[in-house]
XYZ file of C-alpha atoms in Angstrom:
737
model
C 72.310 60.735 19.856
C 70.809 63.767 21.508
C 68.180 63.226 24.073
C 64.848 64.941 23.815
C 62.999 65.751 26.987
C 59.473 64.614 27.240
C 56.895 67.325 26.933
C 54.073 67.724 29.376
C 50.787 66.039 28.807
C 49.063 69.265 28.009
C 51.107 69.606 24.845
C 49.624 66.440 23.334
C 46.604 66.585 21.151
C 43.301 64.859 21.942
C 43.697 61.561 20.030
C 47.221 61.068 21.339
C 46.067 61.528 24.901
C 43.316 58.972 24.336
C 45.731 56.397 22.935
C 48.257 57.102 25.705
C 45.613 56.765 28.375
C 44.556 53.397 26.894
C 48.157 52.119 27.107
C 48.981 53.482 30.587
C 45.726 52.347 32.145
C 45.617 48.945 30.417
C 45.553 47.156 33.743
C 42.430 49.043 34.738
C 40.398 48.200 31.627
C 36.869 47.103 32.482
C 35.388 43.862 31.264
C 33.673 45.583 28.362
C 35.987 48.330 26.953
C 34.301 51.059 24.906
C 34.743 50.761 21.162
C 36.602 53.553 19.393
C 35.737 54.910 16.020
C 37.342 56.885 13.289
C 40.735 58.462 13.796
C 40.920 57.518 17.470
C 40.597 53.854 16.562
C 43.418 54.132 13.977
C 45.766 55.902 16.400
C 45.080 53.348 19.131
C 46.028 50.533 16.798
C 49.211 52.294 15.739
C 50.290 52.717 19.382
C 49.869 49.013 19.989
C 52.470 48.113 17.382
C 54.914 50.964 17.824
C 56.544 53.162 20.465
C 54.679 56.198 21.789
C 55.108 59.248 24.057
C 54.369 57.082 27.072
C 58.127 56.397 27.204
C 58.615 59.762 28.775
C 56.646 58.780 31.823
C 59.197 56.030 32.500
C 62.114 58.443 32.478
C 63.506 57.360 29.149
C 64.782 59.518 26.344
C 62.581 59.951 23.340
C 63.661 58.339 20.118
C 65.443 60.304 17.451
C 62.540 60.049 15.124
C 60.526 62.436 17.258
C 60.851 66.044 16.186
C 59.979 67.449 19.562
C 57.003 69.311 18.258
C 54.812 67.631 20.820
C 52.773 65.676 18.316
C 52.628 61.938 18.046
C 54.991 60.141 15.760
C 55.897 56.620 14.818
C 59.188 54.880 15.364
C 59.843 52.231 12.781
C 61.537 49.477 14.719
C 63.815 46.779 13.401
C 64.202 48.242 9.962
C 67.512 46.477 9.487
C 68.179 43.836 6.896
C 66.894 40.293 7.037
C 70.153 39.181 8.677
C 69.446 40.961 11.986
C 68.979 38.861 15.049
C 65.653 40.449 15.840
C 63.776 39.787 12.658
C 61.975 36.722 13.958
C 60.867 38.368 17.205
C 58.042 40.757 16.593
C 57.437 41.233 20.269
C 61.023 42.187 21.362
C 60.252 45.899 21.403
C 57.961 45.364 24.333
C 60.553 43.897 26.688
C 61.530 45.595 29.911
C 65.336 45.752 29.392
C 66.886 49.251 30.027
C 68.433 51.000 27.049
C 70.895 53.189 29.041
C 69.334 56.287 27.625
C 70.154 55.450 23.992
C 67.973 54.098 21.239
C 69.375 53.154 17.815
C 67.671 51.518 14.901
C 69.282 48.080 15.135
C 68.935 47.863 18.914
C 65.849 49.871 19.646
C 63.706 46.812 19.442
C 65.558 45.223 22.348
C 66.120 48.347 24.425
C 62.677 49.848 24.256
C 61.094 49.766 27.686
C 58.428 47.101 28.058
C 54.751 47.802 28.066
C 52.134 45.854 29.951
C 49.732 44.544 27.287
C 46.281 43.777 28.637
C 45.237 40.158 28.376
C 42.119 40.949 26.335
C 44.041 42.930 23.754
C 43.832 41.395 20.264
C 47.185 40.209 18.903
C 47.448 40.272 15.114
C 49.946 37.838 13.635
C 52.030 39.190 10.805
C 52.729 37.166 7.703
C 55.934 36.967 5.680
C 58.279 37.632 8.601
C 61.277 36.549 6.572
C 61.339 39.878 4.756
C 59.900 42.402 7.252
C 59.567 42.369 11.011
C 57.545 45.571 11.418
C 53.946 46.260 10.538
C 52.925 48.043 7.395
C 51.350 51.491 7.494
C 48.135 52.428 5.743
C 48.388 54.063 2.385
C 48.609 57.851 2.588
C 50.106 57.923 6.118
C 53.757 59.010 6.093
C 56.059 57.575 8.738
C 58.674 60.343 8.359
C 58.040 63.761 9.796
C 59.752 66.825 8.443
C 63.346 66.943 9.626
C 63.781 63.217 9.909
C 67.238 61.983 8.931
C 67.463 60.495 5.499
C 68.981 57.262 6.797
C 65.616 55.941 7.922
C 63.544 54.331 5.193
C 59.831 54.940 4.969
C 57.154 52.285 4.818
C 54.252 52.763 2.456
C 52.112 49.621 2.635
C 48.475 48.769 3.264
C 47.668 47.990 6.870
C 45.287 45.146 5.890
C 47.571 43.672 3.238
C 47.887 40.369 5.098
C 44.108 39.820 5.355
C 42.607 37.925 2.440
C 38.828 38.002 2.048
C 37.582 35.082 -0.036
C 34.062 35.460 -1.331
C 31.816 32.407 -0.852
C 30.902 30.714 -4.124
C 27.292 31.327 -5.163
C 24.998 28.486 -4.121
C 23.302 26.702 -6.949
C 19.498 26.830 -6.647
C 18.007 23.445 -5.667
C 15.365 22.066 -8.009
C 14.618 18.669 -6.535
C 12.006 17.609 -9.098
C 13.688 19.212 -12.109
C 17.111 17.675 -11.416
C 15.637 14.203 -10.911
C 16.115 11.725 -13.787
C 13.105 11.194 -16.000
C 12.948 7.472 -15.240
C 12.614 8.115 -11.495
C 9.896 10.708 -12.041
C 7.960 8.264 -14.186
C 8.291 5.587 -11.547
C 6.950 7.949 -8.877
C 3.933 8.879 -10.996
C 3.107 5.217 -11.538
C 2.136 4.962 -7.870
C -0.768 7.324 -8.517
C -4.177 6.293 -9.752
C -4.870 7.058 -13.426
C -7.425 9.678 -12.419
C -4.833 11.399 -10.203
C -2.271 11.390 -13.017
C -4.763 13.167 -15.270
C -5.358 15.755 -12.541
C -1.597 16.329 -12.181
C -1.379 17.177 -15.878
C -2.958 20.588 -15.168
C 0.023 21.782 -13.054
C 2.149 23.066 -15.929
C 3.075 22.324 -19.510
C 6.040 20.261 -18.373
C 3.838 18.178 -16.086
C 1.251 17.806 -18.818
C 3.867 16.452 -21.197
C 5.155 14.091 -18.535
C 1.711 12.832 -17.424
C 0.643 12.049 -20.975
C 3.910 10.331 -21.854
C 3.385 6.954 -23.451
C 5.662 5.199 -20.961
C 3.116 5.934 -18.232
C 0.329 4.047 -19.939
C 1.763 0.695 -20.955
C -1.197 -0.902 -19.134
C -4.325 1.195 -19.642
C -7.262 -0.283 -17.723
C -10.170 2.167 -17.474
C -12.564 -0.174 -15.687
C -12.016 1.565 -12.333
C -12.190 5.220 -13.449
C -13.960 5.338 -16.814
C -16.850 7.326 -15.304
C -14.551 10.065 -13.952
C -12.300 10.745 -16.925
C -13.501 12.987 -19.770
C -13.462 11.824 -23.356
C -10.827 14.364 -24.471
C -8.343 13.273 -21.793
C -8.945 9.606 -22.597
C -8.420 10.197 -26.314
C -5.219 12.097 -25.608
C -3.887 9.328 -23.375
C -4.563 6.696 -26.024
C -3.039 8.732 -28.848
C 0.056 9.729 -26.845
C 0.618 6.268 -25.405
C 0.253 4.742 -28.841
C 2.907 2.082 -29.402
C 3.706 1.809 -25.683
C 0.283 0.360 -24.787
C 0.198 -3.410 -24.397
C -3.038 -3.882 -22.441
C -6.021 -1.703 -23.372
C -9.275 -2.176 -21.463
C -11.999 0.289 -22.489
C -14.841 -1.570 -20.841
C -17.864 0.679 -20.349
C -16.327 3.829 -21.892
C -19.574 5.125 -23.353
C -18.183 8.714 -23.454
C -16.168 7.721 -26.536
C -19.319 7.200 -28.561
C -18.611 10.190 -30.850
C -14.809 10.137 -30.549
C -13.910 6.761 -32.037
C -13.095 8.387 -35.361
C -10.919 11.095 -33.827
C -7.661 11.766 -35.602
C -5.211 8.965 -34.910
C -7.285 7.201 -32.225
C -7.833 3.837 -33.884
C -4.400 3.857 -35.585
C -2.342 4.969 -32.555
C -2.141 1.594 -30.797
C -0.186 -0.848 -32.918
C 1.328 -3.207 -30.331
C -1.724 -4.331 -28.369
C -1.753 -7.788 -26.840
C -4.849 -7.590 -24.613
C -7.802 -5.676 -26.011
C -11.264 -5.270 -24.454
C -14.225 -3.246 -25.753
C -16.909 -4.850 -23.620
C -19.995 -2.671 -23.294
C -18.663 0.199 -25.452
C -20.783 2.128 -27.925
C -18.576 1.555 -30.941
C -19.410 1.023 -34.573
C -18.171 -1.654 -36.906
C -15.612 0.551 -38.694
C -13.745 1.453 -35.506
C -13.646 -2.193 -34.422
C -12.150 -3.178 -37.759
C -9.543 -0.380 -37.532
C -8.346 -1.580 -34.132
C -8.145 -5.202 -35.285
C -6.321 -4.345 -38.513
C -3.690 -2.256 -36.665
C -2.741 -4.918 -34.135
C -1.410 -8.240 -35.347
C -0.030 -9.323 -31.943
C -3.370 -9.684 -30.185
C -3.620 -12.556 -27.720
C -6.773 -11.664 -25.742
C -9.803 -10.073 -27.457
C -13.035 -9.245 -25.631
C -15.902 -8.026 -27.801
C -18.799 -9.188 -25.634
C -22.029 -7.253 -25.900
C -21.052 -5.278 -29.044
C -23.700 -4.918 -31.695
C -21.040 -3.760 -34.152
C -19.108 -7.044 -33.901
C -19.978 -9.226 -36.880
C -18.559 -12.148 -38.809
C -16.439 -9.626 -40.753
C -14.563 -8.866 -37.545
C -14.016 -12.598 -37.073
C -12.609 -12.780 -40.586
C -10.155 -9.946 -39.788
C -9.066 -11.719 -36.595
C -8.507 -14.926 -38.529
C -6.298 -13.170 -41.107
C -4.374 -10.732 -38.858
C -4.225 -12.290 -35.359
C -2.675 -15.763 -35.579
C -1.487 -15.641 -31.916
C -5.001 -15.398 -30.484
C -5.609 -17.463 -27.318
C -8.675 -15.813 -25.768
C -11.863 -14.738 -27.552
C -15.061 -13.504 -25.917
C -18.008 -12.796 -28.218
C -20.827 -13.471 -25.760
C -24.119 -11.682 -26.474
C -22.945 -10.635 -29.938
C -26.120 -11.265 -31.910
C -24.466 -10.638 -35.269
C -21.884 -13.412 -34.836
C -22.548 -17.102 -35.383
C -20.517 -20.256 -35.718
C -19.588 -19.455 -39.329
C -17.380 -16.593 -38.179
C -16.067 -18.601 -35.232
C -15.071 -21.409 -37.558
C -12.688 -19.087 -39.414
C -11.047 -18.119 -36.130
C -10.689 -21.737 -34.988
C -9.081 -22.762 -38.262
C -6.640 -19.801 -38.383
C -5.658 -19.644 -34.674
C -4.123 -22.945 -33.579
C -3.402 -21.625 -30.072
C -7.003 -20.769 -29.158
C -7.644 -22.038 -25.599
C -10.508 -19.961 -24.247
C -13.710 -19.471 -26.266
C -16.687 -17.698 -24.741
C -19.689 -17.586 -27.024
C -22.796 -17.292 -24.878
C -26.059 -16.718 -26.801
C -24.300 -17.261 -30.125
C -26.333 -19.189 -32.662
C -25.351 -22.016 -34.995
C -24.096 -24.612 -32.505
C -26.104 -27.321 -34.232
C -23.449 -27.298 -36.964
C -21.903 -30.765 -36.735
C -18.983 -29.907 -39.048
C -17.879 -27.059 -36.787
C -18.106 -29.369 -33.765
C -16.001 -31.938 -35.589
C -13.380 -29.221 -36.226
C -13.250 -28.450 -32.494
C -12.996 -32.162 -31.703
C -10.073 -32.711 -34.081
C -8.079 -29.732 -32.827
C -8.733 -30.425 -29.140
C -7.056 -27.200 -27.963
C -9.870 -25.625 -25.969
C -9.486 -25.528 -22.195
C -12.478 -23.314 -21.441
C -15.767 -23.319 -23.354
C -18.660 -21.064 -22.298
C -21.931 -21.891 -24.091
C -24.490 -20.492 -21.660
C -27.972 -19.727 -23.091
C -27.140 -21.390 -26.405
C -30.479 -22.913 -27.331
C -29.109 -24.142 -30.660
C -26.826 -26.652 -28.924
C -28.247 -30.190 -29.068
C -27.312 -33.594 -27.710
C -26.067 -34.669 -31.141
C -23.713 -31.723 -31.633
C -22.488 -32.026 -28.041
C -21.736 -35.721 -28.599
C -19.677 -34.806 -31.696
C -17.738 -32.235 -29.650
C -16.867 -34.848 -27.000
C -16.638 -38.113 -28.982
C -16.382 -37.060 -32.632
C -18.193 -38.534 -35.604
C -18.510 -42.337 -35.753
C -15.985 -43.225 -33.043
C -14.730 -46.727 -32.399
C -16.607 -48.496 -29.604
C -15.024 -50.774 -27.041
C -16.773 -54.136 -27.132
C -16.212 -54.843 -23.452
C -17.476 -51.577 -21.980
C -19.550 -50.320 -24.875
C -17.914 -46.895 -24.701
C -16.261 -45.052 -27.592
C -12.477 -45.037 -27.648
C -11.454 -41.398 -28.180
C -8.615 -39.285 -26.799
C -9.673 -37.439 -23.627
C -10.676 -33.811 -23.941
C -8.485 -31.031 -22.562
C -11.439 -29.044 -21.293
C -10.972 -27.658 -17.763
C -14.100 -25.544 -17.577
C -17.398 -26.187 -19.330
C -20.496 -24.028 -18.898
C -23.792 -25.301 -20.305
C -26.129 -23.151 -18.215
C -29.648 -22.862 -19.688
C -28.864 -24.858 -22.804
C -32.406 -26.125 -23.170
C -31.492 -28.512 -25.971
C -29.226 -30.597 -23.706
C -30.678 -33.558 -21.850
C -29.379 -36.467 -19.822
C -28.249 -38.215 -23.013
C -25.820 -35.437 -23.922
C -24.378 -35.190 -20.390
C -23.739 -38.940 -20.343
C -21.056 -38.479 -23.029
C -18.904 -36.702 -20.428
C -18.251 -39.906 -18.534
C -14.567 -40.932 -18.863
C -13.968 -38.185 -21.450
C -13.297 -35.158 -19.195
C -10.541 -36.278 -16.824
C -9.070 -32.752 -16.433
C -12.337 -30.931 -15.837
C -12.229 -28.486 -12.895
C -15.406 -26.457 -13.336
C -18.707 -27.934 -14.522
C -21.901 -25.873 -14.716
C -25.065 -27.797 -15.554
C -27.657 -25.396 -14.168
C -31.195 -25.398 -15.503
C -30.798 -28.401 -17.787
C -33.667 -30.771 -18.422
C -33.904 -34.428 -17.460
C -30.607 -34.941 -15.629
C -30.926 -38.027 -13.400
C -28.936 -39.421 -10.476
C -27.291 -42.276 -12.382
C -25.607 -39.974 -14.911
C -24.096 -37.660 -12.330
C -23.086 -40.561 -10.083
C -21.018 -42.098 -12.893
C -19.648 -38.725 -13.990
C -18.420 -37.693 -10.513
C -16.388 -40.872 -10.214
C -14.358 -39.897 -13.335
C -13.599 -36.256 -12.457
C -10.872 -36.256 -9.790
C -9.907 -32.583 -10.308
C -13.375 -31.091 -9.946
C -13.417 -27.913 -7.800
C -16.604 -26.106 -8.932
C -19.937 -27.864 -9.411
C -23.188 -26.060 -10.252
C -26.385 -28.106 -10.149
C -28.919 -25.320 -9.688
C -32.581 -26.087 -10.478
C -32.031 -29.761 -11.241
C -35.175 -30.788 -9.401
C -34.962 -34.459 -10.378
C -31.813 -35.098 -8.370
C -31.918 -36.656 -4.905
C -29.606 -37.057 -1.915
C -27.917 -40.005 -3.668
C -25.998 -37.538 -5.854
C -24.654 -35.695 -2.809
C -23.673 -38.963 -1.146
C -21.805 -40.060 -4.279
C -20.127 -36.629 -4.356
C -18.980 -37.101 -0.766
C -17.367 -40.454 -1.679
C -15.928 -39.364 -5.057
C -12.212 -38.644 -5.684
C -12.917 -34.919 -6.001
C -14.329 -34.556 -2.466
C -11.074 -33.231 -1.042
C -10.697 -30.660 -3.860
C -14.250 -29.339 -4.050
C -14.458 -25.631 -3.183
C -17.741 -24.368 -4.639
C -21.075 -26.172 -4.659
C -24.418 -24.798 -5.821
C -27.560 -26.899 -5.254
C -30.120 -24.101 -5.069
C -33.712 -25.006 -5.890
C -32.925 -28.710 -5.739
C -35.966 -29.347 -3.628
C -35.170 -32.991 -2.920
C -31.837 -32.268 -1.278
C -31.920 -32.417 2.521
C -29.879 -33.097 5.627
C -28.894 -36.621 4.588
C -26.916 -35.485 1.563
C -25.621 -32.146 2.830
C -24.332 -33.550 6.126
C -22.283 -36.103 4.188
C -20.871 -33.338 1.995
C -19.825 -31.126 4.939
C -18.205 -34.059 6.730
C -16.001 -35.109 3.812
C -15.497 -31.989 1.656
C -13.234 -30.114 4.052
C -12.106 -27.420 1.603
C -15.484 -25.923 0.805
C -15.462 -22.140 0.471
C -18.926 -21.428 -0.946
C -22.171 -23.400 -0.690
C -25.478 -22.212 -2.167
C -28.373 -24.294 -0.808
C -31.329 -21.946 -0.788
C -34.818 -23.371 -1.367
C -33.812 -26.861 -0.229
C -34.945 -29.082 2.646
C -31.959 -28.610 4.894
C -32.422 -27.837 8.593
C -30.438 -26.407 11.509
C -28.297 -29.561 11.586
C -26.550 -28.517 8.374
C -25.671 -25.077 9.782
C -24.384 -26.704 12.958
C -22.232 -29.075 10.906
C -20.885 -26.148 8.912
C -19.906 -24.393 12.152
C -18.188 -27.582 13.331
C -16.344 -27.786 10.002
C -14.917 -24.317 10.518
C -13.841 -25.172 14.074
C -11.894 -28.212 12.904
C -10.525 -26.876 9.630
C -9.001 -23.543 10.596
C -6.611 -23.167 13.527
C -7.333 -20.445 16.031
C -5.188 -17.357 16.476
C -3.547 -16.669 19.846
C -3.179 -13.076 20.994
C -1.108 -12.413 24.134
C -2.102 -8.782 24.632
C -5.073 -6.545 23.901
C -4.443 -6.140 20.199
C -7.427 -5.959 17.854
C -7.727 -9.075 15.708
C -9.758 -9.040 12.482
C -10.685 -12.446 11.044
C -11.209 -13.335 7.391
C -14.141 -14.941 5.610
C -13.574 -18.675 5.284
C -16.989 -20.012 4.221
C -19.967 -18.409 2.499
C -23.358 -20.022 3.079
C -26.634 -19.178 1.326
C -29.602 -20.722 3.122
C -32.536 -18.397 2.679
C -36.062 -19.656 1.949
C -35.276 -22.941 3.676
C -38.364 -23.785 5.696
C -36.567 -26.042 8.167
C -33.898 -23.486 9.098
C -34.808 -21.612 12.309
C -33.174 -18.959 14.453
C -31.506 -21.711 16.498
C -29.321 -22.786 13.591
C -28.545 -19.191 12.712
C -27.522 -18.526 16.303
C -25.170 -21.500 16.167
C -23.312 -19.878 13.280
C -23.219 -16.485 15.024
C -21.979 -18.081 18.236
C -19.136 -19.776 16.407
C -18.118 -16.550 14.644
C -17.788 -14.642 17.941
C -16.294 -17.498 19.938
C -13.318 -16.289 21.995
C -11.456 -18.433 24.528
C -9.334 -16.969 27.306
C -6.749 -19.117 29.047
C -4.772 -18.161 32.160
C -1.489 -19.721 33.138
C 1.182 -18.899 35.718
C 4.874 -18.567 34.979
C 7.540 -18.803 37.667
C 10.192 -16.148 37.252
C 13.715 -16.045 38.675
C 13.896 -14.519 42.178
C 15.096 -10.959 42.508
C 18.404 -9.963 44.175
C 18.180 -7.946 47.386
C 20.362 -4.869 47.968
C 24.026 -5.737 48.493
C 25.519 -6.053 52.038
C 29.160 -5.210 52.750
C 31.217 -7.866 54.598
C 34.775 -7.452 55.958
C 37.463 -10.050 55.399
C 41.112 -9.869 56.646
C 43.700 -9.568 53.922
C 47.344 -10.617 53.811
C 48.506 -7.121 54.879
C 46.359 -7.269 58.063
C 44.002 -4.653 56.633
C 40.220 -4.958 56.199
C 38.655 -5.136 52.729
C 34.924 -4.590 52.196
C 33.346 -7.048 49.712
C 29.735 -6.557 48.499
C 27.798 -9.831 48.322
C 24.196 -9.814 46.931
C 21.552 -11.762 48.813
C 19.100 -13.810 46.704
C 15.443 -13.824 47.728
C 13.864 -17.182 48.501
C 10.285 -16.049 47.746
C 9.145 -17.371 44.309
C 7.849 -14.882 41.723
C 4.673 -15.733 39.830
C 3.631 -14.035 36.597
C 0.065 -14.567 35.323
C -0.269 -14.713 31.537
C -3.595 -14.479 29.721
C -3.970 -15.685 26.156
C -6.966 -14.959 23.970
C -7.894 -17.384 21.200
C -9.824 -15.955 18.230
C -11.308 -17.702 15.168
C -9.065 -17.143 12.152
C -11.944 -17.495 9.674
C -15.669 -16.914 10.067
C -18.840 -17.902 8.203
C -20.679 -15.365 6.074
C -24.335 -16.381 6.204
C -27.295 -15.309 4.106
C -30.537 -16.535 5.643
C -34.220 -15.681 6.068
C -34.953 -12.002 5.468
C -36.256 -11.377 9.021
C -32.986 -12.704 10.491
C -30.684 -11.144 7.908
C -30.363 -7.612 9.447
C -29.175 -9.101 12.740
C -26.801 -11.470 10.953
C -25.273 -8.660 8.892
C -24.768 -6.426 11.944
C -23.205 -9.313 13.874
C -20.857 -10.138 10.983
C -19.848 -6.493 10.615
C -18.842 -6.289 14.282
C -16.883 -9.523 14.070
C -15.030 -8.455 10.933
C -13.855 -5.256 12.600
C -12.622 -7.193 15.657
C -15.391 -6.159 18.096
C -16.126 -9.621 19.501
C -17.510 -8.345 22.801
C -20.190 -6.296 21.110
C -20.983 -9.155 18.729
C -21.574 -11.567 21.618
C -23.790 -9.036 23.323
C -25.868 -8.651 20.152
C -26.205 -12.407 19.820
C -27.375 -12.733 23.443
C -29.956 -9.959 23.136
C -31.275 -11.395 19.890
C -31.626 -14.850 21.463
C -33.563 -13.371 24.386
C -35.825 -11.589 21.934
C -36.491 -14.751 19.924
C -37.235 -16.753 23.067
C -39.664 -14.093 24.273
C -41.345 -14.087 20.878
C -41.895 -17.820 21.041
C -43.238 -17.592 24.571
C -45.606 -14.792 23.576
C -47.185 -16.994 20.948
C -48.036 -19.708 23.432
C -51.632 -19.948 24.712
C -52.740 -20.428 28.291
C -52.225 -18.608 31.565
C -49.753 -15.732 31.618
C -50.129 -14.833 27.956
C -50.287 -11.100 28.683
C -47.088 -11.309 30.754
C -45.312 -13.212 27.986
C -46.375 -10.670 25.388
C -45.120 -7.832 27.590
C -41.767 -9.593 27.952
C -41.652 -10.083 24.209
C -42.169 -6.345 23.640
C -39.417 -5.474 26.114
C -37.050 -7.941 24.509
C -37.875 -6.519 21.080
C -37.083 -2.978 22.302
C -33.783 -4.073 23.826
C -32.831 -5.946 20.672
C -33.661 -2.913 18.506
C -31.559 -0.695 20.783
C -28.644 -3.121 20.555
C -28.708 -3.163 16.748
C -28.799 0.625 16.536
C -26.219 1.314 19.233
C -22.630 2.150 18.350
C -21.087 1.098 21.663
C -18.847 -1.938 21.814
C -18.461 -2.683 25.499
C -20.637 -5.036 27.472
C -20.453 -2.902 30.579
C -21.219 0.346 28.760
C -24.330 2.323 29.464
C -27.408 1.283 27.530
C -28.716 3.995 25.262
C -32.328 3.831 24.164
C -34.233 5.854 21.686
C -36.700 8.344 23.005
C -40.159 6.791 22.703
C -43.461 8.384 23.413
C -46.322 6.487 24.932
C -48.542 7.387 22.014
C -52.230 8.107 22.038
C -54.186 5.691 24.217
C -57.132 5.762 21.869
C -55.062 5.093 18.749
C-alpha cells in the first residue's frame, strides 16, 4: 500500500487543528478543561474513537483511507467479520505496537500507534460488541471520501443509538383526605364536638354531605351545645340522621319552637331508644308524632312539658312495651290515670319519676304498683296528694296478713332502691313506719321536710337498711342526737356516703362526732344551721388524715390533689375561725423527710503495674484502685395529701376559704400555707382589738395592719413565701373625713 506523507500543520483546517491539539497535549490538560461546542465538539469526539492526522507526527504512514487532500478523515477500524480476533477489544487501536509502515484493515487496529488518553477523558462503553467493534457515525456524516476504494464498507448509524432515555412515569397527585376510606373519615370527625362538626360542613359540598351523614349522629345529645346551634342546622341533622339515631336528647332546645312541624322532622327518627324533650317548647301533636314513630323506646323524659297529657301516656302504653324509664315530673296535665295505663302495659318499668303529679291518693293504682313490684326508683317529691294510707298500700298492700308474734304484716319485700318523698306534706310518722323491714334493698332515702317524724321510727328503720348510702333528713326539727348515734351503730355506717341534716337544730357535737368516727366513707355532709362546733370540723380533718394515704413525691413535680369530702357548715353559731383554720391547715399539710443513702465507692484512675512473663519480658497490667471513702446521697421526699376537704362556712370566712382551696387544688401549697398564716394573724389581731383595757389603741392599730396584709395576700398572684410583698397603693385620705 502506498505511503502518504504527512502534510504540514498549516494545511489543516481550524477544527482539525483544535482536535489534534487536544490529543497531542492531553498530558497538559488543566484540571478544568474548557467545554467545546458545536462542530468542534463533534470532531473532538470523533478523534477519540478513531485515528487522526496526529499519526504523522510520530513518523508513521497515513492510512489508505486518507485522500491526501489535507482535510481530516476517518479510518474505520476493525471492519472485518465477527470472526476476527480483535472484535472483543475495542481499545486495541490505541496500543503502542509498531506497524512497520503498513496499515491494513484487519490489522490496523493492532498496528496503529498508541495514543496517551488523559485520565479524565470520558470512556463510553459500546453495546452489542458481538456484531460490531467500531463506533457508529451520526446520520448524514459519510465515512468515505471521494476516491476511497470500494472494498471498504461505510457505516451509517446514529451516534447515540446505544443510549436509551426512559421517561419517568407521571406521579399521581396525592389526595390524602379524598383517598381515605369513608369509615376512617367518619371516625376522625367523631372526635370533634357537635358544634365543630356543624362548622366543618361549610367547607364544601362534599364536607357538608359528610358532616350531615346519619352515621355521625347515632347519639345526638344537644345538652352541651343547644344554645350555639341554629334551628335549621339542628333540623337538618335530625332529618338526615333519621334511622341512625338511637339516643336523642333535645333538652332545652327552645329554638325549635316553630320548627317541630317541619317536613319530615317528627317522622325521621324511627329507631329511638332514649328520648328526652325536657324543657322544650313543643306542642301536643309533635309529642304524639315522635311517640307513634318509635316503638323501641326504653327511656322517655317528658318532664316540664305542658303539652304532655294522659293521651301521650295512652300512646306510650300502646306503642312502647319495652319502656323502663319514664319521667313526667312537673307535667300538670298528667295524673295517675295516665300513669296507670303505662304501668299495666309496660311490665319492665323500673324507674318512675312523677314529681308534682296529682292523684296519688288512688288506692287501686297503689295496689297495682304493689302487685307488680317492679319499681326500683320512685320519685314523688312535692306530691301533696300522697297520704299515709296510700303509702301503706304501696308498701304493704291491701289487708295484709299480720304476724301474731311481731305484729307486723307478712308481705314480700319491696325492690325499691331509691325513694324520694321530699315535701310530701301528707306523709307523717305513721306512713314512714311502714318502711321498717320492708325496704331491705334501699340505697337512697329522702325524707326532707316531712311532718312529725320522731326518733323511734328512724332508729328502727336504720337497723333494717344495710345498703343505705344516701340519707336526707333536712328540716326534721323533731329529731335529736339519738338518731345520729343509732346511725353510727347501724349496719349501713360503713356504706354511708351522703348525709344531709341541715336545719335539724337539735343535732350537735354528740351525734356528729359519732358519725364521723364510724362512717369512714362519707363524701358529702350538709350540716348547716345546726349546733355543731369546731370539734366536728377537727374530727372531719382527722378523718381525712386517716382515711386517705398520702402521696410521696421524690422531686419537685407539681401535685394536684382531689376533693375527698364536701362539708357545708354555714350559719352554725358555734363554728369559729379556729375550726375553719384546722381544715385549711390539713388541706395544705406537706411533710418533708430527709434520708441518706450510701452509694458504692468510685474507682480511681487505673495504675499500670509490671509483671515478669514466661518469655522474660515485661507486661503492663492496669489495675483500678477502689476508694475507701464512703459516698452519701441525701434524698428528700415530700408527702402531700391525696384528697382535701371542700368547705362552705360563714360568709365572712368564705372568700379566704375559697382562695385557699383554689391554691391547693392547683398544687401551690406554699402560697396556701402563707395565706392561712396571714389570715390567722389577722383574726388574732381582730380579737385582740376588741378587748378592753390598756393598750387598746395599739391593738386596734395592729388589727388594721394585719387586715391590710391579709387583703394583700388574698389579692396577690405570687406563690412563693420568699417573694417580694406587693401592696396596693393607698392614700392617707382626708384627715377631716
